Each structure stands twice: as structure tokens, then as C-alpha cells.
Coordinates of N, CA and C in Angstrom, one line a residue:
M1 N -202.0 -185.1 107.8 CA -201.4 -184.5 106.7 C -200.0 -184.0 107.1
A2 N -199.1 -184.4 106.2 CA -197.6 -184.2 106.4 C -196.9 -183.6 105.4
L3 N -196.2 -182.4 105.5 CA -195.3 -181.8 104.6 C -194.1 -182.3 104.5
V4 N -193.6 -182.8 103.4 CA -192.2 -183.5 103.2 C -191.3 -182.8 102.3
G5 N -190.5 -181.9 102.7 CA -189.9 -181.0 101.7 C -190.3 -180.8 100.3
G6 N -191.6 -180.3 100.4 CA -192.2 -180.3 99.0 C -193.4 -180.8 98.8
P7 N -193.4 -182.1 98.7 CA -194.7 -182.9 98.5 C -195.7 -182.8 99.8
V8 N -196.9 -182.8 99.7 CA -197.7 -182.9 100.8 C -198.4 -184.4 100.9
W9 N -198.1 -185.1 101.9 CA -198.8 -186.3 102.0 C -200.2 -186.3 102.9
S10 N -201.3 -186.8 102.4 CA -202.4 -186.9 103.0 C -202.9 -188.1 103.0
G11 N -203.9 -188.5 104.1 CA -204.5 -189.8 104.1 C -206.0 -189.7 104.1
S12 N -206.8 -190.6 103.7 CA -208.1 -190.7 103.7 C -208.8 -191.9 104.0
S13 N -210.1 -192.0 103.4 CA -210.8 -193.3 103.7 C -210.5 -194.3 102.8
F14 N -210.7 -195.7 102.9 CA -210.3 -196.6 102.2 C -208.6 -197.0 102.1
G15 N -208.1 -196.6 103.1 CA -206.6 -196.6 103.2 C -205.9 -196.2 102.1
T16 N -206.2 -195.0 101.4 CA -205.6 -194.1 100.5 C -204.6 -193.3 101.0
I17 N -203.4 -193.1 100.4 CA -202.4 -192.2 100.4 C -202.4 -191.2 99.2
L18 N -202.4 -189.9 99.5 CA -202.4 -189.0 98.2 C -201.1 -188.2 98.7
V19 N -200.3 -187.9 97.5 CA -199.3 -187.0 97.5 C -199.5 -186.0 96.6
H20 N -199.3 -184.7 97.1 CA -199.7 -183.4 96.1 C -198.5 -182.8 96.1
D21 N -198.1 -181.7 95.0 CA -197.1 -181.0 94.9 C -197.7 -179.7 95.8
S22 N -196.8 -179.4 96.8 CA -197.3 -178.1 97.8 C -197.3 -176.8 97.0
Q23 N -197.0 -176.5 95.9 CA -197.0 -175.3 95.1 C -198.2 -175.1 94.3
T24 N -198.4 -176.4 93.4 CA -199.5 -176.3 92.3 C -200.7 -177.1 92.8
L25 N -200.5 -178.0 94.0 CA -201.5 -178.9 94.5 C -202.0 -180.1 93.5
A26 N -201.0 -180.1 92.4 CA -201.1 -181.1 91.5 C -201.0 -182.7 92.4
Q27 N -201.8 -183.6 92.1 CA -201.6 -184.9 92.5 C -200.4 -185.6 92.0
L28 N -199.5 -186.0 92.7 CA -198.1 -186.7 92.1 C -198.3 -188.2 92.2
S29 N -198.9 -188.8 93.4 CA -199.2 -190.2 93.5 C -200.3 -190.4 94.3
K30 N -201.0 -191.8 94.1 CA -202.1 -192.0 94.9 C -201.8 -193.6 94.8
F31 N -201.7 -194.2 96.2 CA -201.6 -195.7 96.5 C -202.4 -196.1 97.6
Q32 N -202.5 -197.3 97.5 CA -203.2 -197.9 98.9 C -202.2 -198.5 99.9
M33 N -202.5 -198.4 101.1 CA -201.8 -199.4 102.1 C -202.1 -200.8 102.0
P34 N -201.3 -201.5 102.1 CA -201.4 -203.0 101.8 C -202.5 -203.6 102.6
G35 N -203.4 -204.3 101.9 CA -204.5 -205.1 102.6 C -205.7 -204.3 103.0
R36 N -205.8 -202.9 102.3 CA -206.9 -202.1 102.6 C -207.8 -202.2 101.3
G37 N -208.9 -201.5 101.6 CA -210.1 -201.3 100.5 C -211.2 -201.1 100.8
D38 N -211.7 -201.3 101.9 CA -213.0 -201.1 102.4 C -213.2 -199.8 102.9
D39 N -214.6 -199.2 103.3 CA -214.8 -198.1 103.7 C -214.6 -197.7 105.2
D40 N -214.1 -199.0 106.1 CA -213.9 -199.0 107.2 C -212.5 -198.6 107.5
D41 N -211.5 -198.8 106.4 CA -210.1 -198.6 106.7 C -209.7 -197.2 106.3
Y42 N -209.4 -196.4 107.3 CA -209.0 -195.0 106.9 C -207.7 -194.5 107.5
V43 N -207.0 -193.7 107.1 CA -205.8 -193.2 107.8 C -206.0 -192.1 108.6
C44 N -205.5 -192.4 110.0 CA -205.8 -191.5 111.0 C -204.8 -190.5 111.6
S45 N -203.3 -191.1 111.2 CA -202.4 -190.0 111.6 C -201.2 -190.5 110.8
I46 N -200.2 -189.2 110.5 CA -199.2 -189.5 109.4 C -198.1 -188.6 110.2
L47 N -196.8 -189.1 110.0 CA -195.5 -188.5 110.4 C -194.3 -188.8 109.6
Y48 N -193.6 -187.8 109.3 CA -192.4 -187.7 108.6 C -191.3 -187.8 109.5
V49 N -190.4 -189.1 109.1 CA -189.0 -189.1 110.1 C -188.2 -189.9 109.2
N50 N -186.8 -189.6 109.0 CA -185.7 -190.2 108.4 C -186.2 -190.7 106.8
E51 N -186.8 -189.8 106.2 CA -187.2 -189.9 105.0 C -188.2 -191.0 104.8
R52 N -188.8 -191.3 105.5 CA -190.0 -192.1 105.8 C -191.5 -191.5 106.3
V53 N -192.3 -191.9 105.7 CA -193.6 -191.4 106.1 C -194.4 -192.5 107.0
W54 N -194.8 -192.4 108.1 CA -195.4 -193.2 109.0 C -196.9 -193.0 108.9
C55 N -197.7 -193.9 108.6 CA -199.3 -193.7 108.6 C -199.9 -194.7 109.4
G56 N -200.7 -194.0 110.3 CA -201.3 -194.9 111.6 C -202.9 -195.1 110.7
S57 N -203.5 -196.3 110.7 CA -204.6 -196.5 110.5 C -205.8 -196.9 111.4
S58 N -206.9 -197.1 111.0 CA -208.1 -197.4 111.7 C -208.2 -198.7 112.3
D59 N -207.4 -199.5 111.6 CA -207.4 -200.9 112.2 C -206.1 -201.3 113.0
G60 N -205.3 -200.3 113.4 CA -204.3 -200.5 114.3 C -203.0 -200.7 113.8
V61 N -202.8 -200.7 112.5 CA -201.5 -201.1 111.8 C -201.0 -199.5 111.5
I62 N -199.5 -199.5 111.5 CA -198.8 -198.4 111.1 C -198.0 -199.0 110.0
N63 N -198.2 -198.3 108.7 CA -197.4 -198.6 107.6 C -196.5 -197.5 107.4
V64 N -195.3 -197.9 106.8 CA -194.3 -197.1 106.5 C -193.8 -196.9 104.9
F65 N -193.7 -195.8 104.5 CA -193.4 -195.5 103.1 C -192.2 -194.7 103.2
D66 N -191.4 -195.0 102.1 CA -190.1 -194.5 101.7 C -190.5 -193.4 100.7
T67 N -190.0 -191.9 101.3 CA -190.5 -190.7 100.6 C -189.9 -190.5 99.2
Q68 N -188.6 -191.2 98.9 CA -188.2 -191.0 97.6 C -188.8 -191.8 96.6
S69 N -189.2 -193.2 96.9 CA -189.9 -194.0 96.1 C -191.4 -194.0 96.1
A70 N -191.8 -193.5 97.2 CA -193.5 -193.4 97.6 C -193.8 -195.0 97.6
R71 N -192.9 -195.7 97.8 CA -193.3 -197.3 98.1 C -193.4 -197.6 99.4
W72 N -194.3 -198.7 99.7 CA -194.4 -199.2 101.0 C -193.2 -200.0 101.4
V73 N -192.6 -199.9 102.7 CA -191.6 -200.6 103.1 C -191.8 -201.6 104.3
A74 N -192.7 -201.2 105.2 CA -192.8 -201.9 106.4 C -194.4 -201.8 107.0
Q75 N -194.7 -202.8 107.6 CA -196.1 -202.8 108.1 C -195.8 -203.2 109.7
L76 N -196.2 -202.1 110.6 CA -195.8 -202.3 112.2 C -197.0 -202.8 112.9
L77 N -197.0 -203.9 113.4 CA -198.1 -204.4 114.1 C -198.0 -204.2 115.7
G78 N -199.2 -204.2 116.3 CA -198.9 -203.9 117.8 C -200.3 -203.5 118.2
H79 N -200.7 -202.3 117.7 CA -201.8 -201.8 118.3 C -203.2 -202.7 117.7
S80 N -204.3 -202.7 118.7 CA -205.5 -203.4 118.2 C -206.6 -202.4 117.8
G81 N -206.4 -201.0 118.0 CA -207.4 -199.9 117.7 C -206.8 -199.0 116.9
A82 N -207.7 -198.0 116.6 CA -207.2 -196.9 115.8 C -205.9 -196.1 116.0
V83 N -204.8 -196.1 115.3 CA -203.7 -195.2 115.5 C -204.1 -193.9 115.5
N84 N -204.2 -193.1 116.6 CA -204.9 -191.5 116.5 C -203.7 -190.7 116.3
S85 N -202.6 -191.1 116.9 CA -201.4 -190.0 116.7 C -200.0 -190.7 116.6
I86 N -199.1 -190.2 115.8 CA -197.8 -190.7 115.8 C -197.0 -189.4 115.9
I87 N -195.9 -189.4 116.7 CA -195.2 -188.3 116.9 C -193.7 -188.7 117.1
L88 N -192.7 -187.9 116.9 CA -191.4 -188.1 117.0 C -190.9 -187.5 118.4
G89 N -190.4 -188.3 119.3 CA -189.8 -188.0 120.6 C -188.4 -187.9 120.4
E90 N -187.5 -187.7 121.4 CA -186.1 -187.6 121.2 C -185.4 -188.8 120.8
L91 N -186.1 -189.8 121.2 CA -185.3 -191.2 121.1 C -186.1 -192.2 120.0
Y92 N -187.4 -192.0 120.2 CA -188.2 -193.1 119.5 C -189.5 -192.2 118.7
V93 N -190.0 -193.1 117.8 CA -191.5 -192.8 117.4 C -192.4 -193.4 118.3
W94 N -193.6 -192.3 118.7 CA -194.4 -192.8 119.7 C -195.7 -192.8 118.8
S95 N -196.6 -193.8 119.3 CA -197.8 -193.9 118.9 C -199.0 -194.0 119.9
C96 N -200.2 -193.8 119.6 CA -201.2 -193.9 120.7 C -202.3 -194.4 119.9
S97 N -203.2 -195.1 120.6 CA -204.5 -195.7 119.9 C -205.8 -195.8 120.6
G98 N -206.7 -196.3 120.0 CA -207.9 -196.6 120.6 C -208.0 -197.9 121.5
D99 N -206.9 -198.7 121.5 CA -206.6 -199.9 122.3 C -205.9 -199.5 123.6
N100 N -206.2 -198.1 124.0 CA -205.7 -197.5 125.4 C -204.2 -197.5 125.7
S101 N -203.3 -198.0 124.5 CA -202.0 -197.8 124.8 C -201.2 -196.9 124.1
V102 N -200.1 -196.6 124.6 CA -198.8 -195.7 123.7 C -197.8 -196.7 123.6
R103 N -197.2 -196.6 122.5 CA -196.1 -197.4 122.1 C -194.9 -196.7 121.7
A104 N -193.7 -197.2 121.8 CA -192.5 -196.5 121.3 C -192.0 -197.5 120.3
W105 N -191.5 -197.0 119.0 CA -190.9 -197.6 118.2 C -189.5 -197.1 117.6
D106 N -188.5 -198.1 117.4 CA -187.3 -197.6 116.8 C -187.5 -196.9 115.5
S107 N -187.1 -195.6 115.3 CA -187.6 -194.9 113.9 C -186.7 -195.6 112.8
S108 N -185.5 -196.1 113.2 CA -184.9 -196.8 111.9 C -185.2 -198.2 111.6
T109 N -185.4 -199.1 112.6 CA -185.7 -200.5 112.2 C -187.2 -200.8 112.4
G110 N -188.1 -199.9 112.9 CA -189.6 -200.1 113.2 C -189.8 -201.1 114.2
Q111 N -188.9 -201.5 115.1 CA -189.1 -202.5 116.2 C -189.8 -201.8 117.2
Q112 N -190.7 -202.4 117.8 CA -191.5 -202.0 119.1 C -190.6 -202.2 120.3
I113 N -190.4 -200.9 120.8 CA -189.4 -200.9 122.1 C -190.3 -201.0 123.5
Y114 N -191.4 -200.1 123.6 CA -192.1 -200.1 124.8 C -193.5 -200.2 124.4
V115 N -194.2 -200.6 125.6 CA -195.7 -200.6 125.5 C -196.3 -199.8 126.7
L116 N -196.9 -198.9 126.8 CA -197.3 -198.1 128.2 C -198.9 -198.6 128.1
S117 N -199.3 -199.0 129.0 CA -201.0 -199.4 129.2 C -201.6 -198.9 130.4
G118 N -201.3 -197.8 130.7 CA -201.9 -197.1 132.2 C -203.2 -196.5 131.8
H119 N -203.5 -196.3 130.6 CA -204.9 -195.6 130.3 C -206.1 -196.7 130.2
T120 N -207.2 -196.1 130.6 CA -208.4 -196.8 130.6 C -209.5 -196.6 129.8
N121 N -209.1 -195.8 128.8 CA -209.7 -195.5 127.7 C -208.9 -195.2 126.4
W122 N -209.6 -194.6 125.1 CA -208.8 -194.4 124.1 C -208.0 -193.4 124.5
V123 N -206.6 -193.4 123.7 CA -205.4 -192.6 123.9 C -205.6 -191.7 122.7
R124 N -206.1 -190.3 122.7 CA -206.2 -189.6 121.4 C -205.1 -188.7 120.9
C125 N -204.2 -188.4 121.8 CA -203.2 -187.4 121.3 C -201.8 -187.7 122.0
L126 N -200.8 -187.2 121.4 CA -199.5 -187.3 122.1 C -198.6 -185.8 121.8
V127 N -197.9 -185.4 122.7 CA -197.1 -184.3 122.5 C -195.7 -184.8 123.1
S128 N -194.7 -184.5 122.6 CA -193.2 -184.2 123.0 C -192.8 -183.0 123.6
F129 N -192.4 -183.0 124.9 CA -192.1 -181.7 125.4 C -191.1 -181.6 126.6
E130 N -189.9 -181.1 126.3 CA -188.8 -181.3 127.2 C -188.3 -182.5 127.7
G131 N -188.2 -183.5 126.5 CA -187.9 -184.9 126.9 C -188.9 -185.7 127.5
K132 N -190.0 -185.4 127.7 CA -190.9 -186.2 128.1 C -192.2 -186.4 127.1
I133 N -193.0 -187.5 127.0 CA -194.0 -187.8 126.3 C -195.4 -187.7 127.0
W134 N -196.3 -186.9 126.5 CA -197.5 -186.5 127.2 C -198.6 -187.1 126.3
S135 N -199.5 -187.6 127.0 CA -200.8 -188.3 126.4 C -202.0 -187.9 126.7
G136 N -203.0 -187.5 125.7 CA -204.3 -187.2 126.1 C -205.1 -188.3 126.0
S137 N -206.2 -188.5 126.8 CA -207.1 -189.7 126.8 C -208.4 -189.5 127.1
D138 N -209.2 -190.3 126.8 CA -210.8 -190.3 127.0 C -211.1 -191.1 128.7
D139 N -210.0 -191.0 129.4 CA -210.2 -191.5 130.7 C -211.1 -190.8 131.6
G140 N -211.2 -189.6 131.4 CA -212.2 -188.7 132.0 C -211.6 -188.1 133.4

């Protein structure tokens, strides 16, 4: 779930994104991530940056939506497992996945910058602290 200057963006199963008014909780918009529709496709993570909402899905795709128009603007490919977390670091947007990787993306262009592949199991979470990105994994 992401609060974006008033509306609340949330993700659910079937690749559905819902936008609600944060005061009244009235639904403002409902739309599908492109190419989604079965119950195996769900939204795992959401991030707001530069008037865009980044949505990580269970199939490894990151979809980017414009918050002004609530329209889909980009589909970022790279992960092959569920995108468990998306965060904003000092320079890049970072994502982690069930494919054991952490990836860095340019927040303006959506271009993939780095792939970090040192984990041996699912990467579940990320945090940015003092200029560094920390990841949590099922490595054990």
C-alpha cells in the first residue's frame, strides 16, 4: 500500500490496483496491470517516486503508473521471481525478488542499472540506511 498525496494505492490478487480517497475511503480508480488476470498474479510491493507508482508483481514484472492519470506507463523486466520489495535509495529505485537478486533501476527512465546476485535464496526485504542498501533473505 502506498499513500500518494491524498489517494491510497493498494495492490491485490488478479493484478488489480485500487486507488482510494484517504479521507473517505471511496474507491477512485480500479485497473489491471497489463497482461494479468488469473489468480496467480498479485501485487507484492508498491513504491511512490517522481509522481509514479511502481508495482512489483508475483511474476517478476515491475509495472509503473503515472499518478496524475492513473495510467500504465512502463513495464520493467528483469526479475524472474516475485518482486517482494521496492524502495527508493539515494540514487536509484531498488527491488528484490524470489529469484535471489537485488536490482537497481533509474527512477526517471526505468533502465536497469545493476544486478546483485550474491544471495542463495529468496530476497524478502530491502532498507536504505546511511547511503547503503541492506537486504534480508531466506539464505539462513
